[in-house]
mmCIF file of C-alpha atoms in Angstrom:
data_model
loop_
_atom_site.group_PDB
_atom_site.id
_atom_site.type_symbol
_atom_site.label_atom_id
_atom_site.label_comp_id
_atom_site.label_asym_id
_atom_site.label_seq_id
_atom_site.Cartn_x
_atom_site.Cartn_y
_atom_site.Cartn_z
ATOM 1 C CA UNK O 1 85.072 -13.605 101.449
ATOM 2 C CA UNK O 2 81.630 -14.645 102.345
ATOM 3 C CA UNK O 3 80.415 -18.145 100.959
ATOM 4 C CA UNK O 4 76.460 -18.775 100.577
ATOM 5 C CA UNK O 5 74.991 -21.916 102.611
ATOM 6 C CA UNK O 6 75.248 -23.853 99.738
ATOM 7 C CA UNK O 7 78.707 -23.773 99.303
ATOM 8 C CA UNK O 8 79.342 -24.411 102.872
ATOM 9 C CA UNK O 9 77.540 -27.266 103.068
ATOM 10 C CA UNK O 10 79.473 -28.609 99.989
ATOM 11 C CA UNK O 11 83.069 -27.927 101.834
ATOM 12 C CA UNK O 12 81.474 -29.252 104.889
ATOM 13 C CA UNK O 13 80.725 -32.469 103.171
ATOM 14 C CA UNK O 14 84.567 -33.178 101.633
ATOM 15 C CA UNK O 15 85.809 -31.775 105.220
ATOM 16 C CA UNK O 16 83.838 -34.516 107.102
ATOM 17 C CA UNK O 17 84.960 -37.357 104.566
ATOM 18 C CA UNK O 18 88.435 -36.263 105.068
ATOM 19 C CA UNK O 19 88.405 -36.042 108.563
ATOM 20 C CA UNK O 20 87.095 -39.859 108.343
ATOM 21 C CA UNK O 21 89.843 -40.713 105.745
ATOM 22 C CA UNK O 22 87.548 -42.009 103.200
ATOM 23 C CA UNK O 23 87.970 -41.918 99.462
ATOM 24 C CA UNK O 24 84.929 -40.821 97.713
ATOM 25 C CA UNK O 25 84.465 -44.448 96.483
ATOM 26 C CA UNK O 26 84.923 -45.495 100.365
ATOM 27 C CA UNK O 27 82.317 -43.448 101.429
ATOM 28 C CA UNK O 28 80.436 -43.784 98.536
ATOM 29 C CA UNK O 29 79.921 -47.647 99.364
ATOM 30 C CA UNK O 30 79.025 -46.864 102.777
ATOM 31 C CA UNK O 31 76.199 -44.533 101.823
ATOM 32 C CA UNK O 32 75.037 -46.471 99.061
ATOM 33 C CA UNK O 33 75.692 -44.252 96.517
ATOM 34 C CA UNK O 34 78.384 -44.342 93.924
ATOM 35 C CA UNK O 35 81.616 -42.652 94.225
ATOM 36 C CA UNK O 36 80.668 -40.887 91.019
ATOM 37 C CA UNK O 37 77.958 -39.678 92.735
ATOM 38 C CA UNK O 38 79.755 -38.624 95.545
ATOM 39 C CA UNK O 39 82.404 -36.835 93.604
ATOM 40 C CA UNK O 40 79.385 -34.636 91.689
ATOM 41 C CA UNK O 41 77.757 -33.649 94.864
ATOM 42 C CA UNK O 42 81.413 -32.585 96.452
ATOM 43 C CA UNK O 43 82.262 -30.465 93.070
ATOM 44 C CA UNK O 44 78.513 -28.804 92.964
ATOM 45 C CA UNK O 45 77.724 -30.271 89.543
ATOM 46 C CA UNK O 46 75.043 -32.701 90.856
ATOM 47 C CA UNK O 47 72.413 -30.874 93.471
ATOM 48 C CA UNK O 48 72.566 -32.809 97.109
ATOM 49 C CA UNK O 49 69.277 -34.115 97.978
ATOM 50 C CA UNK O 50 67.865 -35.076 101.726
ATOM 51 C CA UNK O 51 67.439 -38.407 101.242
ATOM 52 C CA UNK O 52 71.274 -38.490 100.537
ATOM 53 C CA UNK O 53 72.288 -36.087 103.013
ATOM 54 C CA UNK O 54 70.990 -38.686 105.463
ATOM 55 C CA UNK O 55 72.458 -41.380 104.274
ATOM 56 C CA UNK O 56 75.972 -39.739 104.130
ATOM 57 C CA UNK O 57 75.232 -38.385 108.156
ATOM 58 C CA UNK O 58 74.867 -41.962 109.032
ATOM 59 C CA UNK O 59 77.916 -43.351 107.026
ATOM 60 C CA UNK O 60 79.653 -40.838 108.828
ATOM 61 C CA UNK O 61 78.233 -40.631 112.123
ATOM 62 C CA UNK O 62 77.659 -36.742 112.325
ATOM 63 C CA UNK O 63 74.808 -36.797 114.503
ATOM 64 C CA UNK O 64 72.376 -35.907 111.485
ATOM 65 C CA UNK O 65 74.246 -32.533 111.000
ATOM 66 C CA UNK O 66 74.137 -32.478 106.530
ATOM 67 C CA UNK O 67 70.413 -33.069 107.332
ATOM 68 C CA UNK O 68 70.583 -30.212 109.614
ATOM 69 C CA UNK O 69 72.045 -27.953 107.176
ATOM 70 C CA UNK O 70 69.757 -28.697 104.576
ATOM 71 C CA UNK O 71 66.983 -27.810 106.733
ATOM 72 C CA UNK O 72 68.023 -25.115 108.233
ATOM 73 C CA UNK O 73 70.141 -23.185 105.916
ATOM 74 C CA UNK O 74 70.357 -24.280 102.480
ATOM 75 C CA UNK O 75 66.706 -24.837 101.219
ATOM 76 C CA UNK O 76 66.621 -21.265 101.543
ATOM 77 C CA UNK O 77 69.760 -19.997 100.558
ATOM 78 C CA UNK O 78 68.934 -16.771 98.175
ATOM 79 C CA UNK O 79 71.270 -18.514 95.371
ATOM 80 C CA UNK O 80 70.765 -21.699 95.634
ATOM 81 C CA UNK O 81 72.331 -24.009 92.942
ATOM 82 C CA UNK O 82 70.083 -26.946 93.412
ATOM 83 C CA UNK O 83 66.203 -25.275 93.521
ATOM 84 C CA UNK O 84 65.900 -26.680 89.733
ATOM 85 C CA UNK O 85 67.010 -29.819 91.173
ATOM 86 C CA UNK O 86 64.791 -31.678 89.098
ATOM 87 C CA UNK O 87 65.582 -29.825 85.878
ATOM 88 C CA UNK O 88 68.880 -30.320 86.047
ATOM 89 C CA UNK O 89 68.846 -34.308 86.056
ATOM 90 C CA UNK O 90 65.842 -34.237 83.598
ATOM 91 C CA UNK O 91 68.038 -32.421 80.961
ATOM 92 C CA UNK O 92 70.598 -35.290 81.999
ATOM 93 C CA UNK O 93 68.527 -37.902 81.371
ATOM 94 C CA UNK O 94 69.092 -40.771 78.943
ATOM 95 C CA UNK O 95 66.391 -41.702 78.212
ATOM 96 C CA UNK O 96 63.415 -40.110 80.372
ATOM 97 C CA UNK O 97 60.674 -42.392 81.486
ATOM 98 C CA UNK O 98 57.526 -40.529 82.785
ATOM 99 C CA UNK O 99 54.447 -42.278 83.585
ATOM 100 C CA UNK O 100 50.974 -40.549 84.444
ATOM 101 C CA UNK O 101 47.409 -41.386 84.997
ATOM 102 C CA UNK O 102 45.159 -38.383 85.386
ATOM 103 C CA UNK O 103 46.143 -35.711 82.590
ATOM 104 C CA UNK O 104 49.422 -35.405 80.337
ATOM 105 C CA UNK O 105 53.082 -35.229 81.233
ATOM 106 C CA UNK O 106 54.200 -31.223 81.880
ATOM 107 C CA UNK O 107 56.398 -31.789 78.746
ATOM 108 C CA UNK O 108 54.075 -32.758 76.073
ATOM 109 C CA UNK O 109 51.392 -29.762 77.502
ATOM 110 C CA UNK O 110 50.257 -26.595 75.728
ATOM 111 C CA UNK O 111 50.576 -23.710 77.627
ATOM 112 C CA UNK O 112 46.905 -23.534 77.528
ATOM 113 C CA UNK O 113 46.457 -26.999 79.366
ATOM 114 C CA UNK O 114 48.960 -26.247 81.933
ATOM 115 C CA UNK O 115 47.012 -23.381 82.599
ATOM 116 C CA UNK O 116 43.757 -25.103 82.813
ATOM 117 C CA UNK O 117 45.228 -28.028 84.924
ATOM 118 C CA UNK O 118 45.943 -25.551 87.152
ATOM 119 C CA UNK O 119 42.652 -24.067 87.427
ATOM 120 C CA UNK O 120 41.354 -23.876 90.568
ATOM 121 C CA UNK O 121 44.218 -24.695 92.398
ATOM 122 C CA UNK O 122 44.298 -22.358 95.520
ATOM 123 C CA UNK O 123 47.321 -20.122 94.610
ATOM 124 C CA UNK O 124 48.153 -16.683 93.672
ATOM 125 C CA UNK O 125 47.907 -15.712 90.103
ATOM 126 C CA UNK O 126 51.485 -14.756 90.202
ATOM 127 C CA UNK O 127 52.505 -18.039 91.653
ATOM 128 C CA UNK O 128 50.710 -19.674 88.653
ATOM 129 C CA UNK O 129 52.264 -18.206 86.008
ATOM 130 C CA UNK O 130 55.410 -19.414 87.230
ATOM 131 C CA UNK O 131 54.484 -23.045 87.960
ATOM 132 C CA UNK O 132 53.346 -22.633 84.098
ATOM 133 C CA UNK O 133 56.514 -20.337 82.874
ATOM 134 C CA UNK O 134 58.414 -23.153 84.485
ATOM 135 C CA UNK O 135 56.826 -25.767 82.733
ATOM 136 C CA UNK O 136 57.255 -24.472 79.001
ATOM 137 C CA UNK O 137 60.994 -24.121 79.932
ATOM 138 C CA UNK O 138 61.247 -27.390 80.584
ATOM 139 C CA UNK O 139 60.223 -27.878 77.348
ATOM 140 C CA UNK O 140 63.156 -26.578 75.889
ATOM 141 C CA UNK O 141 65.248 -29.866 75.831
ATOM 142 C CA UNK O 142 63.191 -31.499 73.182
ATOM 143 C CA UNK O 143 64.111 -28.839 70.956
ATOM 144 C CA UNK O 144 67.585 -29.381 71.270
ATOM 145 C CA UNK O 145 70.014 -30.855 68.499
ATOM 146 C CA UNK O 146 70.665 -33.576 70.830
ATOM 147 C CA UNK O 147 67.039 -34.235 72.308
ATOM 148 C CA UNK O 148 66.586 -37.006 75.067
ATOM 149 C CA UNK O 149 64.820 -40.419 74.163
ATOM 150 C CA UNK O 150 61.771 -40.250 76.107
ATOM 151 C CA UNK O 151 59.401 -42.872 77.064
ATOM 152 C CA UNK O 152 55.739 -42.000 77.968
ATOM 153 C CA UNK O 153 52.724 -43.955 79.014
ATOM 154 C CA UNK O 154 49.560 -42.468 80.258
ATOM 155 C CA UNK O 155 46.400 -43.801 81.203
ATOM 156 C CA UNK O 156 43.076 -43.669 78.817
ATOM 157 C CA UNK O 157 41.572 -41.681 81.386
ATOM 158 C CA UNK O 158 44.153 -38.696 80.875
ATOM 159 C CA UNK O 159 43.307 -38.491 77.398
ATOM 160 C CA UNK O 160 39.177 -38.618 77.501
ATOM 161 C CA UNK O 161 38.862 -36.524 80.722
ATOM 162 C CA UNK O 162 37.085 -33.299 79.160
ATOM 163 C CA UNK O 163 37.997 -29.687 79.993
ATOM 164 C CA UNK O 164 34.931 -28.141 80.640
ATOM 165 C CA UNK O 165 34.486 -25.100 78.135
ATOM 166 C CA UNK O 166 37.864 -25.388 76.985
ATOM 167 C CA UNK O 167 37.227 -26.828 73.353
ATOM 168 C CA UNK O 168 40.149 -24.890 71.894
ATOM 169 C CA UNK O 169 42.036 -25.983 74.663
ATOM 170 C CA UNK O 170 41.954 -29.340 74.230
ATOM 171 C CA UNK O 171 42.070 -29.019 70.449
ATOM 172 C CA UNK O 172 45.574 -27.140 70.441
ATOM 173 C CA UNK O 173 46.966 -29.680 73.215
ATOM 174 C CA UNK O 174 46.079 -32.850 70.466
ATOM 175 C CA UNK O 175 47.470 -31.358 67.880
ATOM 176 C CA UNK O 176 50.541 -30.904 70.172
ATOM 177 C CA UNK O 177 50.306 -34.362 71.648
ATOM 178 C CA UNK O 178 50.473 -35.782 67.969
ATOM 179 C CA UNK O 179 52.762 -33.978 67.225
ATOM 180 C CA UNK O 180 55.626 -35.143 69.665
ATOM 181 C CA UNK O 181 54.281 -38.682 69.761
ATOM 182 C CA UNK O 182 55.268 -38.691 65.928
ATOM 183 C CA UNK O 183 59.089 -37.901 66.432
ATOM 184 C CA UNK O 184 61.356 -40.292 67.009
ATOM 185 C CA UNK O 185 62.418 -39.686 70.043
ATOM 186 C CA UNK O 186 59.337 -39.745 71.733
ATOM 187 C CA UNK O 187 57.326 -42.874 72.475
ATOM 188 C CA UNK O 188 53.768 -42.531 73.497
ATOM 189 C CA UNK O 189 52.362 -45.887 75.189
ATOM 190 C CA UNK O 190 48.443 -45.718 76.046
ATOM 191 C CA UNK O 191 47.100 -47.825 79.121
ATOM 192 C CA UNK O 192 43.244 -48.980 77.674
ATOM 193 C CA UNK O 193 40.586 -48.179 79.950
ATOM 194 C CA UNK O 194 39.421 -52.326 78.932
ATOM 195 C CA UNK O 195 42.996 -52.798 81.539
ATOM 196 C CA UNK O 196 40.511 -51.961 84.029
ATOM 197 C CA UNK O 197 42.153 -51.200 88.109
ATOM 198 C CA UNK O 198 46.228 -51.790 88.049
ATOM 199 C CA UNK O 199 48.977 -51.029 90.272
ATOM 200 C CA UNK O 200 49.789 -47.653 88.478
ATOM 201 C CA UNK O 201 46.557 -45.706 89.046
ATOM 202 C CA UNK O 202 48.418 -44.737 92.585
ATOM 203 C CA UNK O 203 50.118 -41.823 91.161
ATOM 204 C CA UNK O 204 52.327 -41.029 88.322
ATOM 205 C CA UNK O 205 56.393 -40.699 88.817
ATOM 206 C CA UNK O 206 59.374 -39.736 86.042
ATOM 207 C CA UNK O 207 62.739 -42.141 86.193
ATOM 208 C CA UNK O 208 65.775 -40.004 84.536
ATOM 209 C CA UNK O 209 68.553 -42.554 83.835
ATOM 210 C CA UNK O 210 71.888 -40.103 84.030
ATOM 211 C CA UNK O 211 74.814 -40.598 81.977
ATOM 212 C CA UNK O 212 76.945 -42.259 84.339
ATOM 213 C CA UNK O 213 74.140 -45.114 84.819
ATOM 214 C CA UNK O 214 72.396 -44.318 87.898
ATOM 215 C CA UNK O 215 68.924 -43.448 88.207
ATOM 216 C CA UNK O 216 66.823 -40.444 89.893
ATOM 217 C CA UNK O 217 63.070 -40.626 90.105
ATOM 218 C CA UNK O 218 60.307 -37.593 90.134
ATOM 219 C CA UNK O 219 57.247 -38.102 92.466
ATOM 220 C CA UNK O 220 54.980 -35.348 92.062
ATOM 221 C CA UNK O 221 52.523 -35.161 95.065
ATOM 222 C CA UNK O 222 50.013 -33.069 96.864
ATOM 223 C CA UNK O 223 52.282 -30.346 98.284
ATOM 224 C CA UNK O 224 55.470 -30.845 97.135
ATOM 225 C CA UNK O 225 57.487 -32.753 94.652
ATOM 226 C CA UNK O 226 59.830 -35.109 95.877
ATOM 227 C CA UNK O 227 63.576 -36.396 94.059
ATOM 228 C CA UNK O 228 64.407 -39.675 95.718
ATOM 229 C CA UNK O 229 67.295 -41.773 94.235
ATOM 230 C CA UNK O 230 67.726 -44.405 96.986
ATOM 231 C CA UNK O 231 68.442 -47.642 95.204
ATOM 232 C CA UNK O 232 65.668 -49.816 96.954
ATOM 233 C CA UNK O 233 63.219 -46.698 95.678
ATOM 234 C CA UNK O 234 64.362 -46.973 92.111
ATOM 235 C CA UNK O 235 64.350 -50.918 91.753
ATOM 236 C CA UNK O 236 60.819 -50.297 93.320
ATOM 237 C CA UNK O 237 59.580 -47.402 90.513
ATOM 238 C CA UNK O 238 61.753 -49.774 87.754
ATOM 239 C CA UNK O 239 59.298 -52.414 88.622
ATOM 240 C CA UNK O 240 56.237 -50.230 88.445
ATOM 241 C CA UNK O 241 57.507 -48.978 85.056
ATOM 242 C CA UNK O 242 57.106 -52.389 83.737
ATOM 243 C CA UNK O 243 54.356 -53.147 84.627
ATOM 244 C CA UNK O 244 52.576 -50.101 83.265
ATOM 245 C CA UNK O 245 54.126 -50.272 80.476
ATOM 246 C CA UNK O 246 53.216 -53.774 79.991
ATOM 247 C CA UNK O 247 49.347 -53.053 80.515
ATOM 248 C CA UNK O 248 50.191 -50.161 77.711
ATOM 249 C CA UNK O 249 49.270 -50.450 74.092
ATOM 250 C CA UNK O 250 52.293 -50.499 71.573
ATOM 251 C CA UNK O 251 53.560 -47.151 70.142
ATOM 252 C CA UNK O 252 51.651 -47.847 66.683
ATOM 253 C CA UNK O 253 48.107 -48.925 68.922
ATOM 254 C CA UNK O 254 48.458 -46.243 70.977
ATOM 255 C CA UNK O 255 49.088 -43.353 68.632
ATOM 256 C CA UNK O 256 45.495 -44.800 66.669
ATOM 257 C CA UNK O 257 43.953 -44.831 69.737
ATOM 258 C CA UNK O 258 44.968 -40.874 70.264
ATOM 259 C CA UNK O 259 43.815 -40.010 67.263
ATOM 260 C CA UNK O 260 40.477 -41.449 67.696
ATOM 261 C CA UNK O 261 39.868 -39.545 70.989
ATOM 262 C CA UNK O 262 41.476 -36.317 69.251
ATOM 263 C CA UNK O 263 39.012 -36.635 66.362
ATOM 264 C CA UNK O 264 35.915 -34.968 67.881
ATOM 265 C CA UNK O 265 38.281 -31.950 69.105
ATOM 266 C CA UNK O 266 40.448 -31.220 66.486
#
């Protein structure tokens, strides 16, 4: 029976850590990483990422080969469980912490804003439409029965920049935005433009806090997006968390503030 490149890398990783004679909690200390988190990775149920891969070929001593098989093999395995990497630990989270300051979070936009943030971008139309088909779907967990706390702050900026003849655009994305920064899961924090230059404004990131207690964080960047849950990168992100959200207004200052700049639209 044939096995995709996914699955072999997953036998490959218990066969290694046997071969060592480690427990999962054994290697996991090595590595860094829980043994929890080891355990998920081994079983499938949590999506192996590079920066872990690495960290397991060195507490092992393979000569880089997980790394290898990432690279070579898995990212493009046809069935690949861990593509939706990222959606996976964001319908995990508890709570989700997202933090952006040029335009809205992806799960607070219309479809009509993702659209127009992606205007212009030098892709196929096809390609679009999923980047923006994706981004509804995400969506989807903050209509569930059990919806994840969520923690927002975003930067004055994202909320005045205009949308060049888009005026129902921006409109039906207020309406939206006041709409989920009125539920109770959902905390919207403005940063005032009178905060003036801080740390933040060097890009936005999302921390998902998973139920067993450890963290992954979101960087979305030019060309790719990146997972990273290396501890030393999520006490770093923690850090920047607080301090935007300790530049940011409080929930009740912030949602005035939105519906001051949403006035002349909607």
């Amino acid at each position: 029976m044939s096995v995709s490149a996914s699955e072999f890398l997953l036998a490959e990783l218990r066969r290694q850590r046997t071969l060592a004679g480690l427990t999962q909690d054994e290697l996991g200390e090595r590595a860094h990483f829980s043994g929890k988190q080891v355990s998920a990775v081994e079983l499938g149920t949590r999506p192996p990422r590079e920066d872990y891969l690495a960290a397991i070929d060195k507490a092992l001593d393979t000569g880089g080969l997980f790394v290898r098989l990432w690279s070579d093999l898995v990212k493009d395995d046809a069935a690949p469980v861990w593509l939706r990497e990222w959606i996976e630990f964001e319908r995990e989270a508890v709570p989700l912490r997202w933090y952006e300051p040029a335009d809205l979070p992806g799960l607070l936009q219309t479809e009509a804003y993702a659209r127009a943030t992606l205007a212009g971008v030098p892709l196929p139309a096809a390609r679009v439409d999923q980047l923006v088909s994706a981004r509804l779907t995400r969506q989807e967990i903050l209509q569930r029965e059990d919806p994840p706390q969520m923690l927002v702050v975003i930067d004055e900026m994202a909320l005045r920049r205009p949308m060049v003849n888009h005026a129902s655009v921006m409109a039906q994305q207020f309406r939206l935005l006041l709409d989920r920064a009125r539920q109770p899961n959902i905390q919207v924090a403005v940063i005032p433009a009178t905060a003036g230059l801080h740390p933040g404004l060097q890009g936005g990131f999302i921390l998902a806090t998973l139920p067993d207690g450890s963290a992954v964080a979101h960087l979305d960047q030019q060309v790719r997006a990146q997972v990273v849950a290396q501890a030393e990168d999520i006490v770093t992100l923690q850090g920047m968390w607080e301090t935007v959200r300790g530049e940011a207004l409080s929930r009740s200052q912030s949602l005035t503030l939105i519906e001051e700049v949403a006035r002349p639209w909607i």
